[in-house]
Amino acid sequence: MKPGEKFEFNMNDVKSFDVKEYIFKVLSHWKLFLAMLIVGLVVAFYVNRRKERIYSLNGLITVSEEQNPLFNSGTNIAFNWGGPSDKVETIIAILKSRTHNEKVVDSLQLFVNYLREGPYRVEDVYGLTPFVIRPNLNAYQLLGTKIKLTFKEGNAVEVSVNFNGEEQRLVNYTIDDTEGFVPDENSFSQIFTDYHIKTPFCEFTIQPKRADLALKGEYYVYFSSYNSTVSKYQNIDVEAYKDGTSIIELSMKGSNKKKIETYINATVAVLDRDQKEQKIKYARSTKTYIDGVFEMAAKSLDTIEKDLGNYKRANNVYDLSAQGQTLLDGLTQLDEEKGEITSRLSYLNNLIEYLQKINVNDGSGVLAPASIQLEDPNITKNIVELIDLAKEQRKLAKEVTPNYPPLKLLNEKISNTQGVILENLANLKKQTVNSLNSIDKRLAAYNARLKTLPLKEQGLVKYERNYKLTAANYEYLKQKQYEAGTAIAANVSDIKILDKAKDVGQGPISPNTLFNYLVAALLSLGIPFLYILIKEALNNKILTVEEIEKSYKIPVLGVVGSGNIDSYLAVFNRPKSSLAESFRALRSNIQFLFKKGEGSKTVVVTSSVSGEGKTLCSINMASVFAMSEKKTILLGFDLRKPKLHIDFEVSNELGVVNYLIGQVSLEEVIQSTQVPNLDIITSGPIPPNPSELLISDAAHEMMLTLKERYDYIVIDTPPVGLVADAIELFKYSDAVLYIIRQNYTQRGMPRMIDEKYEHEEVKNISYVLNDFSIKNTYGYGYGYGYGYGYGYGYGGYGDGKYGNGYHANEIKQPWYRKFFK
């Protein structure tokens, strides 16, 4: 681009996306992927080894609402409601309650923590130690600081604590109190000859699990806060195993499987014990009440029996007449029927009162009766339906707002069903009252007939009637007393254990080793992929011949491979190398640019910027011409940055500049080189006006003279992207080689010369892709006959890096290096 020329963006400068090419680019970085994969797997292995193992154990219980066999609807005291229909939810709430978990923590003394040094961390060894700690709960214990126990021979134990110079806290678990403790020294250490430990900051007893076991090793014990311990275990996972079932699953996670197993089983045991105790307490209270009533009934029966005997002796009446016996039997039967009807009426009154108090809309729900003994099957059916609706309503109410339409519809159905039940119960109650009135009328008729008997016989009938009623009640209470005693003796909890928590070799749930390895592999592959994506997105360098052909009009003449070289005289020094073959191919291809006919041919070599290998290509193109026994001269027209003299080891005191300003003759600036048939004219001293010298008449005369003497003239020019000197030399050329260096020349740099070519301002020009390496093209895009692009990955040209290795001159490499190439 010329100074002052405005840059215009061209879509041809933007590389089109090629899926196949991109795949090869990714595959070419296989060593990066392999290295990252190894690093990722090593990191995952380290994490899997170092991270604390977390285990999960679970247990299953079932909740069955065992009804108390003492009660039925036969008597007033038998009206019994068996509890809420959501018994499962109640048990779940109990298991997560603070009160229940306090009982479990107390029973296991989980505020005492057992630790031991592991390979990576201090590990929880609760339940795995050969001893247990029995703290004096009335004494104050050191809170939250580890106490080291070192067991020695002869039942001796060393107790040591490092206080770190800080004030400590002591806790009393009995009164739930803490107080401060300032130690006299930074550390404490004392050897005790027995297992009763008493210090100013703790008091406990070490109890071996086996009397014949000698304790040894080092352990740590520390006392944690009671409230924080309980809160920790309140987080136990408790949920219904499946919706609609009475099975409850308890699960817990932690690093110590033994502690998890112990806690789950202990919490179930405490629940079972409490449930049994609650039922026994109810049965005992019932039995106490029945015992009192039974004792009163026994005394009453005894009194009535004595009164009956005294009446018979006093009135000398021992047997009833046939009429009297008939009346007595009838009255006894009516008394029994009246008792049953009265009991039924009481049951109905209680049921009606209960249903009237229930308001399902406020979330109170419906409770299920223990038994429903009603003559009307429709009422029983409606009550069961009401219970089912209430269960559904309670479950739905926990998940949605009160205005949720299905919930409102459900509440309406419950209200309607409740109204139907109450109406039916009212009708049934009315029928029962009518039956009771009928019994009362029949009793009144029997009492009127009783008055027709002699007075003594009337009195005997009354005593006999009273005795039978009391005896019947006595027998009933006696039966209930026996049933109550049996219920207490055979008490069964509502909790049934299906599966105890048990360590059967379950593996850890965390860390998930397979998942960690998978994540490591994905990241290890994803990060390089992202790197390649960003790198390619930001890369604006030319990489392949295809890019050049797609982006520019000027044709590609050939490709010069990449390699390590000792000097720029690569063709002369190593004529059998792959690099030499590249330049020979260029020599063959350039013939198509020359016009037919005899005469000297001039080749101008230029590039966009410095460092693209322009000088290297000039030297070696001149060398291949000369080595084909053609008289050749190499001109150093890069007057601003001369370098030709360095590789040919000739003087640069006199050169082109001296001739152009008329100081010396042409013969004085021409120097011979070590390459047969190759002469050189170096640049000479750097002039202040290089552009004016190149367009002078002296330069024109020099070129005419040289064309008469030499078969080939190769001109090393300055970069056209920096100065305009090279453009002025194009008029002398038969062919122009424009050097593009792979992975160095930026896209868009050749745009200026390409536009001149399109406008026919420049002719007989071709691109040469220099420093070509397969690895820089990601193994794709080279299959051209452009001068053998031997991309062996040797290094680079035009940047001063030298080495060795071409064809017959190459050093044989070990197999593993060939593999990695």
PDB file of C-alpha atoms in Angstrom, residues 591 594-603 625 630-633 635 702-715 732-735:
ATOM      1  CA  GLN A 591      10.352 -20.652 -17.750  1.00  0.00           C
ATOM      2  CA  PHE A 594       9.592 -15.830 -19.848  1.00  0.00           C
ATOM      3  CA  LYS A 595       8.876 -14.723 -23.376  1.00  0.00           C
ATOM      4  CA  LYS A 596      10.003 -17.081 -26.053  1.00  0.00           C
ATOM      5  CA  GLY A 597      13.323 -16.287 -27.666  1.00  0.00           C
ATOM      6  CA  GLU A 598      16.962 -15.992 -26.814  1.00  0.00           C
ATOM      7  CA  GLY A 599      18.449 -13.337 -24.622  1.00  0.00           C
ATOM      8  CA  SER A 600      19.062 -12.528 -21.014  1.00  0.00           C
ATOM      9  CA  LYS A 601      16.264 -13.030 -18.520  1.00  0.00           C
ATOM     10  CA  THR A 602      15.753 -10.804 -15.501  1.00  0.00           C
ATOM     11  CA  VAL A 603      14.001 -12.054 -12.381  1.00  0.00           C
ATOM     12  CA  PHE A 625      20.431 -20.753 -12.515  1.00  0.00           C
ATOM     13  CA  LYS A 630      24.095 -20.366 -17.004  1.00  0.00           C
ATOM     14  CA  LYS A 631      26.036 -17.205 -16.443  1.00  0.00           C
ATOM     15  CA  THR A 632      24.141 -15.469 -13.668  1.00  0.00           C
ATOM     16  CA  ILE A 633      24.500 -12.296 -11.635  1.00  0.00           C
ATOM     17  CA  LEU A 635      22.022  -7.722  -7.786  1.00  0.00           C
ATOM     18  CA  MET A 702      23.739  -0.835 -15.863  1.00  0.00           C
ATOM     19  CA  MET A 703      20.826  -3.155 -16.606  1.00  0.00           C
ATOM     20  CA  LEU A 704      21.438  -2.921 -20.382  1.00  0.00           C
ATOM     21  CA  THR A 705      25.103  -3.756 -19.923  1.00  0.00           C
ATOM     22  CA  LEU A 706      24.412  -6.698 -17.633  1.00  0.00           C
ATOM     23  CA  LYS A 707      21.828  -8.148 -20.043  1.00  0.00           C
ATOM     24  CA  GLU A 708      24.535  -8.299 -22.669  1.00  0.00           C
ATOM     25  CA  ARG A 709      26.964 -10.140 -20.370  1.00  0.00           C
ATOM     26  CA  TYR A 710      24.737 -12.568 -18.374  1.00  0.00           C
ATOM     27  CA  ASP A 711      22.096 -15.174 -19.133  1.00  0.00           C
ATOM     28  CA  TYR A 712      20.150 -14.519 -15.932  1.00  0.00           C
ATOM     29  CA  ILE A 713      19.912 -11.454 -13.760  1.00  0.00           C
ATOM     30  CA  VAL A 714      18.311 -11.917 -10.328  1.00  0.00           C
ATOM     31  CA  ILE A 715      17.432  -8.722  -8.474  1.00  0.00           C
ATOM     32  CA  TYR A 732      13.534  -4.433 -16.135  1.00  0.00           C
ATOM     33  CA  SER A 733      12.002  -7.819 -15.274  1.00  0.00           C
ATOM     34  CA  ASP A 734      10.996 -10.721 -17.414  1.00  0.00           C
ATOM     35  CA  ALA A 735       9.409 -12.340 -14.360  1.00  0.00           C
TER      36      ALA A 735
END
